[in-house]
Structures are given as C-alpha cells and as structure tokens.
Short mmCIF file of C-alpha atoms in Angstrom, two decimals:
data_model
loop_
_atom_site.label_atom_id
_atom_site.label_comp_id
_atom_site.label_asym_id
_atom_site.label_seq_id
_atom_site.Cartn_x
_atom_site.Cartn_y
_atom_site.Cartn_z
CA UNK C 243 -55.09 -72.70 10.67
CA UNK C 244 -57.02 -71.96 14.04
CA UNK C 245 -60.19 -70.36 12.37
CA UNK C 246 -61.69 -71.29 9.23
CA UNK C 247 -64.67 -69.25 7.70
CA UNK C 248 -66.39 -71.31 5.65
CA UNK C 249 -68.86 -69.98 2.69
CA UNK C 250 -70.21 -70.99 -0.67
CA UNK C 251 -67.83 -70.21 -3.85
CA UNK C 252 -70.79 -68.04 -5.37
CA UNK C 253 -71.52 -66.02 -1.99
CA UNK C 254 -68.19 -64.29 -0.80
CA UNK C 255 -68.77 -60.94 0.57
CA UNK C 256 -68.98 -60.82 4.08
CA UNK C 257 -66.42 -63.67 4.58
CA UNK C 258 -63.59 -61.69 2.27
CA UNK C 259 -65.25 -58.76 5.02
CA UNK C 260 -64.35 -60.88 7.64
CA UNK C 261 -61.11 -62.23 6.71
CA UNK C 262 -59.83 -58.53 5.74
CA UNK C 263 -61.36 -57.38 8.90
CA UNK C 264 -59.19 -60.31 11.06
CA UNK C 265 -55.62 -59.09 9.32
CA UNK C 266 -56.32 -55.36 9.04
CA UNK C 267 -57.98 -54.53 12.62
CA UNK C 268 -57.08 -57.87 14.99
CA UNK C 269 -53.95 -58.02 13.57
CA UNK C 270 -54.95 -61.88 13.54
CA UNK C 271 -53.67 -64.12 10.83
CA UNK C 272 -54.11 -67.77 12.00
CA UNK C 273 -57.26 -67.90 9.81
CA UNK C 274 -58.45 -69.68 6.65
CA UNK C 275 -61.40 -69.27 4.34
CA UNK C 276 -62.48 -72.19 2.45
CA UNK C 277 -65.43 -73.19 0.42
CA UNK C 278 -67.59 -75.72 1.43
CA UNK C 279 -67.53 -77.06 -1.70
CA UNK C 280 -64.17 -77.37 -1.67
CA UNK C 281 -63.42 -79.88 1.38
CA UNK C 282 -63.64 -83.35 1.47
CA UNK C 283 -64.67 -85.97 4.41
CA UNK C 284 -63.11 -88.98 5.18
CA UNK C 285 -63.20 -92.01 8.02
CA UNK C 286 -59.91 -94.37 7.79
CA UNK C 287 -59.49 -96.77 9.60
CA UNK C 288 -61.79 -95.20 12.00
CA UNK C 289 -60.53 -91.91 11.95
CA UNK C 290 -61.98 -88.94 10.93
CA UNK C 291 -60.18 -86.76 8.07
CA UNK C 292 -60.35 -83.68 5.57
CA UNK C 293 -59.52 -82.67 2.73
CA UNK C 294 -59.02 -79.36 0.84
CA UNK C 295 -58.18 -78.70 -2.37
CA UNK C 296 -57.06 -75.14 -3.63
CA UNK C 297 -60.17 -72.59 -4.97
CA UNK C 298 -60.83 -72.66 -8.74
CA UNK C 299 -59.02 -70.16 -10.81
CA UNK C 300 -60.97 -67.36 -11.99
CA UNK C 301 -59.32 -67.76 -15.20
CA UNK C 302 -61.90 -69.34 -17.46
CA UNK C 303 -59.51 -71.50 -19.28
CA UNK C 304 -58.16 -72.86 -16.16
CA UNK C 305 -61.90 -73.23 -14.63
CA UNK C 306 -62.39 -77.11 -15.27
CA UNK C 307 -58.60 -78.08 -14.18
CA UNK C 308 -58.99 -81.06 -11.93
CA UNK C 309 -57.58 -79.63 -8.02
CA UNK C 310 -56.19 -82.33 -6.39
CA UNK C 311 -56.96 -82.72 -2.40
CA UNK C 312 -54.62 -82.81 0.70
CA UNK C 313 -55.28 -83.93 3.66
CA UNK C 314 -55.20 -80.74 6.63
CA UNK C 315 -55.50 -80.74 10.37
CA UNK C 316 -59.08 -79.70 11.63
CA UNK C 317 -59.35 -75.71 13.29
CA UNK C 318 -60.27 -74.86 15.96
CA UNK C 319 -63.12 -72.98 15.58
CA UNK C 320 -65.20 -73.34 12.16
CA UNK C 321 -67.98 -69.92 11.36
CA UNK C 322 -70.66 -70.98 8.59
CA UNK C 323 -71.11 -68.16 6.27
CA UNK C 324 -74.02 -69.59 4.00
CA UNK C 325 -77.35 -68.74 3.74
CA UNK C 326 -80.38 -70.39 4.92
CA UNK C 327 -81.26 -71.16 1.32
CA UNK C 328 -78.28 -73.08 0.78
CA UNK C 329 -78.05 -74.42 4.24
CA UNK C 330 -78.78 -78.49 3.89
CA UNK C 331 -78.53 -81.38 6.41
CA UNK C 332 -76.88 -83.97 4.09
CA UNK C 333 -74.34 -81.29 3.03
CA UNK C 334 -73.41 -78.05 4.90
CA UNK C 335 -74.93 -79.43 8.23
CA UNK C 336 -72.69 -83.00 7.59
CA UNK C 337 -69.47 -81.10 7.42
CA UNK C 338 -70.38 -78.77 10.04
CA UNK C 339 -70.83 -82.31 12.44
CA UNK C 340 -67.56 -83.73 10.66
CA UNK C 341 -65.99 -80.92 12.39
CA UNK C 342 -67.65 -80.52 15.92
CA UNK C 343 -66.58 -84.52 15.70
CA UNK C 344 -62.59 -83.43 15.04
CA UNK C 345 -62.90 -81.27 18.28
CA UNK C 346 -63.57 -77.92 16.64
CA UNK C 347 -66.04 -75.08 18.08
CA UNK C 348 -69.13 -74.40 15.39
CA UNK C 349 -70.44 -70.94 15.18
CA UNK C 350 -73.04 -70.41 15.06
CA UNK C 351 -73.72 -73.94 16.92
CA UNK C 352 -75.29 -76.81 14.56
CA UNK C 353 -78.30 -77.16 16.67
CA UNK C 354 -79.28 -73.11 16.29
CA UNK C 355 -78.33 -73.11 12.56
CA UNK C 356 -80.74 -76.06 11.83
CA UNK C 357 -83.68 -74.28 14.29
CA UNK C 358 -82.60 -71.21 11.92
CA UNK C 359 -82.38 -72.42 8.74
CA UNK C 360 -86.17 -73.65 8.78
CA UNK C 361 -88.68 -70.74 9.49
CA UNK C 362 -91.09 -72.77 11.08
CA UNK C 363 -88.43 -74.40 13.40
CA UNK C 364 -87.89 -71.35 15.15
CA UNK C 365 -90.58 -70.01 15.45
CA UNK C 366 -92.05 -73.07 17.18
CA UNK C 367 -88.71 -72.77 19.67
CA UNK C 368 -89.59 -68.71 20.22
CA UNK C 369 -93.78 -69.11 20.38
CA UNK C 370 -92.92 -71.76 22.81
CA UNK C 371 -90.78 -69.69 24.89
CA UNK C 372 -93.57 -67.20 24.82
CA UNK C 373 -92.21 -64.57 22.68
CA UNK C 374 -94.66 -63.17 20.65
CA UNK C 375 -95.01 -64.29 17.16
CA UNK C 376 -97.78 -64.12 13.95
CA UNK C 377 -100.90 -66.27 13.89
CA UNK C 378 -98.77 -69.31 11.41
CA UNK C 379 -100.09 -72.95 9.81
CA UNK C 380 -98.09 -75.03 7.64
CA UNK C 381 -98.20 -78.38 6.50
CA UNK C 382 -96.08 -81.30 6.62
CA UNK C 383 -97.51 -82.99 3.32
CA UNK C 384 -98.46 -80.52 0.42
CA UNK C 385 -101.58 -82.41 -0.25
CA UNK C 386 -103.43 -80.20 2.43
CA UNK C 387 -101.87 -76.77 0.97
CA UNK C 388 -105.29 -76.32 0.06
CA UNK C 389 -106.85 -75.79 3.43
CA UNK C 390 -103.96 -74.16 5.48
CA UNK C 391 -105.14 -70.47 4.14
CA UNK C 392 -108.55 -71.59 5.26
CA UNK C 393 -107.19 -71.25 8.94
CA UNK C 394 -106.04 -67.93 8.37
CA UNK C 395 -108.09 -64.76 7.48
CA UNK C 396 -107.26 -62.87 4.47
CA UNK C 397 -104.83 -61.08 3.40
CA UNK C 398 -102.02 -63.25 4.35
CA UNK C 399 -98.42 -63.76 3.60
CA UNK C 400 -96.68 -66.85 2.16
CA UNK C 401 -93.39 -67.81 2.48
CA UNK C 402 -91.33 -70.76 1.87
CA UNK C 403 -89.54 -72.15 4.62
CA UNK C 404 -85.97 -71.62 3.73
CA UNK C 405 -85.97 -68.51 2.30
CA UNK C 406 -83.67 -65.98 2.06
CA UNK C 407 -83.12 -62.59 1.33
CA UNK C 408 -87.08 -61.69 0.97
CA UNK C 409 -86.96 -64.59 -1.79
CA UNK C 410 -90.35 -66.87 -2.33
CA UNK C 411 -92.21 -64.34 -0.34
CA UNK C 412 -95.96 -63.64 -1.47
CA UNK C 413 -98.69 -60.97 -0.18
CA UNK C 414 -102.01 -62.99 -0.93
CA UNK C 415 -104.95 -60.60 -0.90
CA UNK C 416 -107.51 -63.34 -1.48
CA UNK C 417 -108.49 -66.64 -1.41
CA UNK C 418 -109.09 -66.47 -4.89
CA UNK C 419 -105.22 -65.50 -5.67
CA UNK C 420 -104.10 -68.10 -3.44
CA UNK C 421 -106.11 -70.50 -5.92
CA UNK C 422 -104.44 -69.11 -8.75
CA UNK C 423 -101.04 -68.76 -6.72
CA UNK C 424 -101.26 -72.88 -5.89
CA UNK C 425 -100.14 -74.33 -8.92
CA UNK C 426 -96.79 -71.85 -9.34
CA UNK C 427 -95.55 -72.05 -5.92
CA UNK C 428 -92.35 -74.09 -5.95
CA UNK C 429 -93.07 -77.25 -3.27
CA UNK C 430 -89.33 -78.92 -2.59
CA UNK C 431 -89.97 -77.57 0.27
CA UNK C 432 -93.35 -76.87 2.61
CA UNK C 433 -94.47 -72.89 2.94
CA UNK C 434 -95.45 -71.44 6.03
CA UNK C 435 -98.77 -69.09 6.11
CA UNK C 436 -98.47 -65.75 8.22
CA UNK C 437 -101.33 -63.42 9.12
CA UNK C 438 -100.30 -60.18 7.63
CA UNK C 439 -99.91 -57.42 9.88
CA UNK C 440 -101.35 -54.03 8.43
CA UNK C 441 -99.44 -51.75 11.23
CA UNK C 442 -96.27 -53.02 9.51
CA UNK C 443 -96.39 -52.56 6.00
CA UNK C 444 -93.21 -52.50 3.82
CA UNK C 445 -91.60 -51.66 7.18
CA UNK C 446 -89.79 -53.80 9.90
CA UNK C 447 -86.85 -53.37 12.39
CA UNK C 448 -83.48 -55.45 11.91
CA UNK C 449 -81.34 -56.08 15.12
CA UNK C 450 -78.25 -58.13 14.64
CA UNK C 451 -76.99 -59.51 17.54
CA UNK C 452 -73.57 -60.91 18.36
CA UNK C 453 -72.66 -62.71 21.59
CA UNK C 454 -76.27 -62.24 23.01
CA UNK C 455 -75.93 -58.46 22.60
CA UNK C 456 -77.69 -56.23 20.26
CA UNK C 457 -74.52 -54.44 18.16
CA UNK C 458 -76.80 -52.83 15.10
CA UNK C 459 -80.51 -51.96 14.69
CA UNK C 460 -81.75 -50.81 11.37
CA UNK C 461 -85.58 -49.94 10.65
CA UNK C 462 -86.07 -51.06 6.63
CA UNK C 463 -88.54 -49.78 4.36
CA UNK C 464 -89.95 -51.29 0.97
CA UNK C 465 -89.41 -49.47 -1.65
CA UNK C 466 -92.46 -47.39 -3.38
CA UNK C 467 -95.19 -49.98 -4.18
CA UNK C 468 -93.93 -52.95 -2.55
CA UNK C 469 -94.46 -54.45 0.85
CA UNK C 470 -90.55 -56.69 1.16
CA UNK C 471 -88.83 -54.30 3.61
CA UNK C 472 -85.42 -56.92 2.47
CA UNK C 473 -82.54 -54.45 0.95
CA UNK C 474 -82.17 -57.17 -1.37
CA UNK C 475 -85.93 -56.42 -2.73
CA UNK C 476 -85.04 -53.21 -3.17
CA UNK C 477 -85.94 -51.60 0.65
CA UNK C 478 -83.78 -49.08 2.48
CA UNK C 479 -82.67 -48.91 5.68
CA UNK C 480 -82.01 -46.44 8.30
CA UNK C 481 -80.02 -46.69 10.85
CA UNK C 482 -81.84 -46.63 14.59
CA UNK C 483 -79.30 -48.48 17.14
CA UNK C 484 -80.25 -47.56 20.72
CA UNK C 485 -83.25 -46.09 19.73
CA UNK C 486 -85.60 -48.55 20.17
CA UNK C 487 -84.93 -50.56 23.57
CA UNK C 488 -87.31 -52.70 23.42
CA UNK C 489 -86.70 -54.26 20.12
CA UNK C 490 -83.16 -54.52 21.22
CA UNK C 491 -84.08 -56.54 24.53
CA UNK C 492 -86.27 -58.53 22.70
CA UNK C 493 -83.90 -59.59 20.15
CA UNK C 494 -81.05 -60.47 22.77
CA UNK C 495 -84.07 -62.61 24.81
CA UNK C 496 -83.93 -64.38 21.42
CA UNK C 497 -80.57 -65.21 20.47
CA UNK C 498 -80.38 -66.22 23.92
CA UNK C 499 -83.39 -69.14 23.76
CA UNK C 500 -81.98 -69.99 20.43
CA UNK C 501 -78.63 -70.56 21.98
CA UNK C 502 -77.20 -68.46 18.42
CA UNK C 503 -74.42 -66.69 18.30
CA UNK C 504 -74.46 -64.72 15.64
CA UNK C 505 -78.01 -63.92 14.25
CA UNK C 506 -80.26 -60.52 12.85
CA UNK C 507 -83.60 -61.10 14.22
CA UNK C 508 -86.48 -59.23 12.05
CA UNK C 509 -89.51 -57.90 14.38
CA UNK C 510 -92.45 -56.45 12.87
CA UNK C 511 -94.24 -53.46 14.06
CA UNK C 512 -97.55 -54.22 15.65
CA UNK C 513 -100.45 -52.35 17.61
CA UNK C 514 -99.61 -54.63 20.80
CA UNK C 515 -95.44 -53.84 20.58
CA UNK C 516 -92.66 -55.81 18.30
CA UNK C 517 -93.83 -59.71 17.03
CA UNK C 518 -90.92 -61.87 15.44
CA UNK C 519 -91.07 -61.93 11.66
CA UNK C 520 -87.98 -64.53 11.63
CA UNK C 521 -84.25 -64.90 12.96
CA UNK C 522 -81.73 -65.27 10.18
CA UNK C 523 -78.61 -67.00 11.22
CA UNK C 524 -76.09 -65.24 8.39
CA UNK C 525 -77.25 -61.75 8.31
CA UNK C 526 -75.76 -59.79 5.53
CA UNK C 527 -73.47 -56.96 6.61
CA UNK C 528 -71.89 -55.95 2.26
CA UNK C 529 -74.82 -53.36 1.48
CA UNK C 530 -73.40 -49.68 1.63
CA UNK C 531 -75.30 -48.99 4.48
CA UNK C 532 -73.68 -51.05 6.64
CA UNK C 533 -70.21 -49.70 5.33
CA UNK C 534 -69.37 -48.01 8.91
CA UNK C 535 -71.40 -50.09 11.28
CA UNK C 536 -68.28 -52.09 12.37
CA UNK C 537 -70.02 -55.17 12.35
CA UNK C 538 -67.71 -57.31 10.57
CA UNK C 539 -65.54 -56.21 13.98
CA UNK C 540 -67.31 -57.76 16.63
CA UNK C 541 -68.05 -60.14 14.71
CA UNK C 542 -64.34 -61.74 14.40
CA UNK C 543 -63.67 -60.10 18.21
CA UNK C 544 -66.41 -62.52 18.93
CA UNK C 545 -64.87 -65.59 17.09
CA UNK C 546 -61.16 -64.60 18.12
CA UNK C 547 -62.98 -64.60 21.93
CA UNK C 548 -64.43 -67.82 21.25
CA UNK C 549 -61.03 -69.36 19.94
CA UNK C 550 -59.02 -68.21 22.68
CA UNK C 551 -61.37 -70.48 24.76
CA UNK C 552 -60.79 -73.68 23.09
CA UNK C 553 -58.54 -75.68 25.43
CA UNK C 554 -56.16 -76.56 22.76
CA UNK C 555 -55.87 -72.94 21.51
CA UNK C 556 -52.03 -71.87 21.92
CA UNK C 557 -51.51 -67.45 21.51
CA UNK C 558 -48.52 -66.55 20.02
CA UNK C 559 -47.10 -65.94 23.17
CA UNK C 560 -47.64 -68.93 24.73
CA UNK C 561 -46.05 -70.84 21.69
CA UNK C 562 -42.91 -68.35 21.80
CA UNK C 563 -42.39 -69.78 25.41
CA UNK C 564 -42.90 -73.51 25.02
CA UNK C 565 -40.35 -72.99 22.27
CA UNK C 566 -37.95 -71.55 25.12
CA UNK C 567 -39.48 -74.38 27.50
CA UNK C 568 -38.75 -77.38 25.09
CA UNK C 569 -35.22 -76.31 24.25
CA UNK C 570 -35.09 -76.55 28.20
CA UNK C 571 -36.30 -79.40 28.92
CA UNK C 572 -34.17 -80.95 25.89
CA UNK C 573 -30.80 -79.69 27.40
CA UNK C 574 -31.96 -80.66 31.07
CA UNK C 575 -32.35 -84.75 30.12
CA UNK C 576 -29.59 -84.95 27.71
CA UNK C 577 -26.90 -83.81 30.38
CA UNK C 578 -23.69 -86.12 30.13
CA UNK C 579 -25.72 -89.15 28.55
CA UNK C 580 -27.34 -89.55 32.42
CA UNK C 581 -30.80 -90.32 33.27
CA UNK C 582 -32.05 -87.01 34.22
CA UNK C 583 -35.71 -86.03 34.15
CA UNK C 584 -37.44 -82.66 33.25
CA UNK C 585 -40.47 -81.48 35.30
CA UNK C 586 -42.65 -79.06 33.24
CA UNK C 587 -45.40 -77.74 36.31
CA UNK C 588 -47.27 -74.67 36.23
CA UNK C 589 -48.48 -75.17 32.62
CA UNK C 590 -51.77 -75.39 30.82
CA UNK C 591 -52.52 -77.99 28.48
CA UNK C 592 -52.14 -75.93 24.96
CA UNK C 593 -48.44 -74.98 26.76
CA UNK C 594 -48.15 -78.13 27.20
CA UNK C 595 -49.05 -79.81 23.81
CA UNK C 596 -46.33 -77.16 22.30
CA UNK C 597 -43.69 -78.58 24.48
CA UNK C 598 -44.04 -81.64 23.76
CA UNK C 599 -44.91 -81.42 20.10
CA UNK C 600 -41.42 -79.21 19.96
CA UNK C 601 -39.80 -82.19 21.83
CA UNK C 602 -40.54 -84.57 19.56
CA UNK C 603 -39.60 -83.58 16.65
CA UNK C 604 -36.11 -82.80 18.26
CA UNK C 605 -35.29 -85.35 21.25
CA UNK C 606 -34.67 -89.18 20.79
CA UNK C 607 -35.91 -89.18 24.57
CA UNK C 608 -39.66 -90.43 25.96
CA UNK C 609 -41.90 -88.07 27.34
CA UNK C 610 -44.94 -89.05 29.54
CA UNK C 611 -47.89 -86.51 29.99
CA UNK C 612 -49.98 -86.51 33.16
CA UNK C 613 -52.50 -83.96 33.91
CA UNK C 614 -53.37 -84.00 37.62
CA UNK C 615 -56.49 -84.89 39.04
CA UNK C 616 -59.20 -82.13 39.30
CA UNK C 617 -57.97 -79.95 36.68
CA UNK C 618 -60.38 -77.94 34.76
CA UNK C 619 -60.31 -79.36 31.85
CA UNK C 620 -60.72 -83.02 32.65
CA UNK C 621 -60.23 -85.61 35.15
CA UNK C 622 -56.89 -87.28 35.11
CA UNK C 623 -55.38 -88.48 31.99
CA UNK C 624 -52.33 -90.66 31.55
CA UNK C 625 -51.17 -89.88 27.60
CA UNK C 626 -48.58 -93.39 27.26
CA UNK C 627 -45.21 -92.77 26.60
CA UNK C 628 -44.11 -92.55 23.14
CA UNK C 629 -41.10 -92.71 21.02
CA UNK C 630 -39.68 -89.30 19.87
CA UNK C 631 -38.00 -89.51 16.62
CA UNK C 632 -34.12 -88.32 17.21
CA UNK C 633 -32.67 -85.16 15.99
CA UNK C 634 -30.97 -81.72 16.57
CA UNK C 635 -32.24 -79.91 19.89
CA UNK C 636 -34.01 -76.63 18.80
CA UNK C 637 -31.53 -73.29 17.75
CA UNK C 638 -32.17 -70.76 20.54
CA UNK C 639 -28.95 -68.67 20.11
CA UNK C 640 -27.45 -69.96 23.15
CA UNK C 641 -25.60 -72.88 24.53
CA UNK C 642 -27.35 -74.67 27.19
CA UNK C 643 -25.42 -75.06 30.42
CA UNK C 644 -26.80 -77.74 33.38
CA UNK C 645 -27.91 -75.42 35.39
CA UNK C 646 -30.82 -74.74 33.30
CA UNK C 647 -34.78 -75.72 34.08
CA UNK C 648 -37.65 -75.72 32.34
CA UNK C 649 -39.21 -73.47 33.63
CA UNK C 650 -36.79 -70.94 32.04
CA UNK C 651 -35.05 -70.40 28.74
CA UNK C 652 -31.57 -72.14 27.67
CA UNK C 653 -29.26 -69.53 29.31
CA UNK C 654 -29.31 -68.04 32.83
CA UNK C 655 -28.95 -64.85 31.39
CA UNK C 656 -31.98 -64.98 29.60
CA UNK C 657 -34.74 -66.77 31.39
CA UNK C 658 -38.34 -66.27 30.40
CA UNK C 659 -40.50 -67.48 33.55
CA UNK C 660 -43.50 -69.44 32.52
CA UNK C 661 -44.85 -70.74 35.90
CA UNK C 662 -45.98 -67.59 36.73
CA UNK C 663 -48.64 -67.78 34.39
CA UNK C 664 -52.24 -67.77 36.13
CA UNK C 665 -53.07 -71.48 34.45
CA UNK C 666 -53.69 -74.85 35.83
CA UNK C 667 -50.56 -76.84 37.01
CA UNK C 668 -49.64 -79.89 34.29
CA UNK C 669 -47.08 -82.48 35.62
CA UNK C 670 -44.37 -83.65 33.30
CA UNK C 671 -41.50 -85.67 32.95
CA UNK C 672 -39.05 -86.77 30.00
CA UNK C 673 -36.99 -89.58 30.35
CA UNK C 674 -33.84 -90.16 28.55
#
C-alpha cells in the first residue's frame, strides 16, 4: 500500500476517521492502517526490512494467539497518529526513521514531531523565533525542582513535558502547595513551570492547521470550576473559524517555523494579544463537535497531495498505461526472434518503474534504464541490465502486429498516447 496511517492499538479514532474518510470521499483505496505495535524492523544483510503481522482479534479467546509476521514493501508516505504521550525516541520515533530510511515521506516530519512531542522543545524553537510565549523554567535534573517555582511568581501552572490531552496539568496557587505538590508529581519525565495568565482563565483558542493553513478555530472553555479548557477535561468548545485573524495568522507563522504539517496550536488570551500555550502535533478531531468540521478531509487531501509528490508514486492512470506500454514494448523486441530494440521516451520515472516491473515478470529479454542527464529528479543514473525471468507477454485483448511502438497500445486501432504527458523524458531500451 502507498499510505499507511499508523496509530496505537488502544487509540483508534481519528485514524478509522481517516481511513473511512480516504474510501468514502477521495475515493482512494491504496491505503493501510497498521499499529505500531504491530510492525517489526529488520537489517539483512544490510538491508533494511518490515514486518507486519495481522491486528489482534477482538475476540477474547483468540486475544493471546501468537500472529505470525510477513515481510511487506515500505509506503510511500507513512502519517503518525499517536499522541505526544506515547510518542518515544527508542520506539515510535525508531520506526518512523526505519521508514524515512526505506524512502518513504513522514508526516508530520520526524524532526517537528520530536520538537512537538516535548513542550519545552518547542517552545524554545517558537520563543526563539520571536513568537510570543509564557514566562517558562524547567530543569534538566529533578534535584533543582525545588527552586524552579522560585523563578516564577505565584500562581503558576505545572505541566509535565509530554502531556497530553490536559493530562499532568496543575494550577499551583502557592508556594506552599507546590511544597506539598513535590513529592506526588510523577518525575520520568522533567515538568515545565508556566506563569499563569489571569486574562485567560479556563479559556483558550484552538487553531488546527493543515498544510501551513489554518482549516478550524475553536475557542474552549473549562467547565464550571475548573481552569483545563481540554474537551477531554471536560471543556467545551465553540466554534470561531475566521473570526479571529490574528490567532489564525499566528498559528500558520507557527506551523511554518516548526516545519509541521499537521498540528492544532493552543494560544492563550492575554492583555498584550494571543501567547502560545503549546503546539500539539496529533490534534484530536472524534469529539461531537468536530462531527461537521471536515477536518478529517483536508487532512487525507493533504496526505493524498503529498503522495502524489513522491517520485515513485504511480496514479492509477499512469499504471493503466505502462500496462498498455509494456505489452508494447514486449511485442516490439520479440518480432521474428530478431534483435529489435524498444525506446520508451517521454516518460517519468514512476511510468517508467511500471514498465519495466510489467516487463519483467513477462519477457525473457534485458532491459537497461537510463535517465538522462539534468532531469529533475536526479543526475544521470545507469540502472545495469538485468535478467528478466521468461514468460507469457501480458493479455491485452489484442494481437500485437509489428507495426506497433511503445509509445502506444498493442493494436493500431487502439493506441493510448503516453508521450504526450507533460513529464520529464526517460530513455529506454530492451534488448532481446
């Protein structure tokens, strides 16, 4: 499969979202979606290699059946649907880099989901940038926890630095709760210290942003008593896009110095205009009030954009015609047991790589690749003739007569023009 959405086995929603959203409105089925947990890494003989095995069975019964792996071909394009809390270098990150490594496209990139995934990370990228952001300390040894409120004036907010979902978030009134609060504070990871902005309580503005564009603003409120605006805590949101501008600019002038694809970007309300709270890289789209916000739409319009981009990326179309082009090519070297050669011009790579993955699995002929110098994608590139195992020439329907080219379908009658297709020119030649 081209795309693979990739999510924990606990935390479904918006990848079933997307998936349904890929079939039913993009009418796009080249997709897969896998749990992390469920794919393997491997290096043989200095190759790089997966593994999948099937999902468990949500029969109990069957739930500790052993699923045996098999190995699959990389996609294209890989999108990360799991949460910063969950989000770890030695594990989500390491399969994320197994698969940049195999050739595929990462979205959101590895380098914005690690800034994202740590608070503190990002909000060293942004303050350096000069966006405005809260007065912060943290620590990089717990041992000090003591004295990092001292820098701040009271009340503050603490949060830890891969939270999620308004999850191991504290309002600390005094220096005497943070005493108290010390020795109950879970420290596998470091917390980050916030001065608490009164102009914003229980309140802040969510802008999800897709392809550097604001698509959705929401303003969320906690609910009675509480000051976590999250919808997971509780809050409720209402929905605002296009009403406030400036939030909107501000979170696109974010996702663009983050280099993120995909991201909501929390701002909080202040007397001196918006200040980032935090960017999450997975923002959650399941709640009812997002029901008919579309944004599981441009979100796969954005990843079907970004696959059609890959250079090895092949439409339906295209692989329809190198179909017609390799039956072709086949009848045009295999005329009366003579030498004669094939030349395949006109074509881009992915066209290309169908014709000649079509060819051999159906000529005993060689073929040799050569992409001319200065094309787009690369310099020039000799690929060194191989063997083709021999077989049966492809079933178009139609005998082939020796009239016919490549650059058309089997029969004269029924020629499907492929050079006239706006792409870089490819030289070819197949030698019997």
């Amino acid at each position: 499969m081209s795309l693979w959405i990739i999510s924990s086995a606990e935390n479904t929603d918006t990848a079933v979202k997307l998936c349904e959203c890929l079939a039913s409105s993009l009418n796009f089925h080249d997709y897969r979606h896998v749990s992390h947990e469920d794919i393997m890494m491997t290096v043989t003989d200095g190759r790089l290699g997966l593994l999948v095995r099937p999902p468990a069975s949500e029969d109990k019964d069957q739930k500790w059946v052993v699923r045996p792996f098999s190995p699959v071909a990389p996609p294209l394009l890989a999108h990360f649907r799991v949460g910063s809390d969950m989000m770890r270098a030695d594990n989500q990150i390491t399969l994320a880099r197994q698969l940049h490594f195999m050739g595929a496209r990462i979205v959101n990139s590895i380098e914005s989901m690690l800034s994202t995934t740590n608070k503190v990370w990002h909000l060293q990228e942004l303050a350096a940038a000069g966006i405005p952001v809260p007065n912060t300390a943290t620590y990089s040894d717990m041992n000090i926890i003591t004295q990092v409120g001292d820098r701040l004036s009271y009340p503050l907010v603490a949060k830890s630095v891969r939270g999620n979902q308004g999850n191991a978030v504290f309002l600390i009134p005094s220096a005497h709760c943070h005493d108290e609060l010390k020795g109950v504070l879970a420290h596998d990871v470091p917390y980050l210290y916030q001065h608490y902005i009164e102009e914003s309580r229980g309140t802040d503005c969510r802008v999800i942003c897709v392809g550097g564009k604001a698509i959705y603003t929401m303003i969320r409120r906690a609910a009675p008593g509480a000051f976590r605006a999250n919808l997971a805590q509780g809050g409720h949101g209402e929905i605002v896009t296009g009403q406030y501008p400036e939030a909107e600019r501000l979170a696109e002038r974010i996702s663009h110095i983050l280099k993120i694809d995909i991201c909501g970007v929390d701002l909080l309300f202040s007397g001196t205009g918006f200040v980032v709270c935090e960017v999450n890289n997975n923002p959650g789209f399941s709640k009812d009030v997002y029901k008919h916000a579309g944004i599981e739409h441009f979100i796969c319009q954005h990843l079907v954009t970004q696959l059609s981009e890959h250079p090895c990326f092949v439409p339906p179309a295209v692989a329809a015609a190198a179909e017609m082009a390799a039956a072709a090519a086949f009848c045009a070297s295999d005329m009366e047991g003579q030498g004669a050669s094939a030349h395949l011009a006109h074509m881009a790579p992915p066209l290309m790589s169908c014709v000649a993955e079509r060819l051999s699995a159906c000529s005993g002929a060689e073929l040799s690749i050569q992409m001319l110098v200065g094309h787009p994608y690369g310099g020039s590139l000799q690929q060194p003739q191989l063997p083709m195992p021999s077989g049966e020439p492809p079933l178009m329907g139609h005998s082939c007569s020796s009239e016919g080219s490549a650059e058309a379908a089997c029969c004269p009658d029924d020629r499907m023009e492929v050079t006239s297709m706006p792409m870089p020119m490819l030289g070819a030649t197949m030698q019997q």
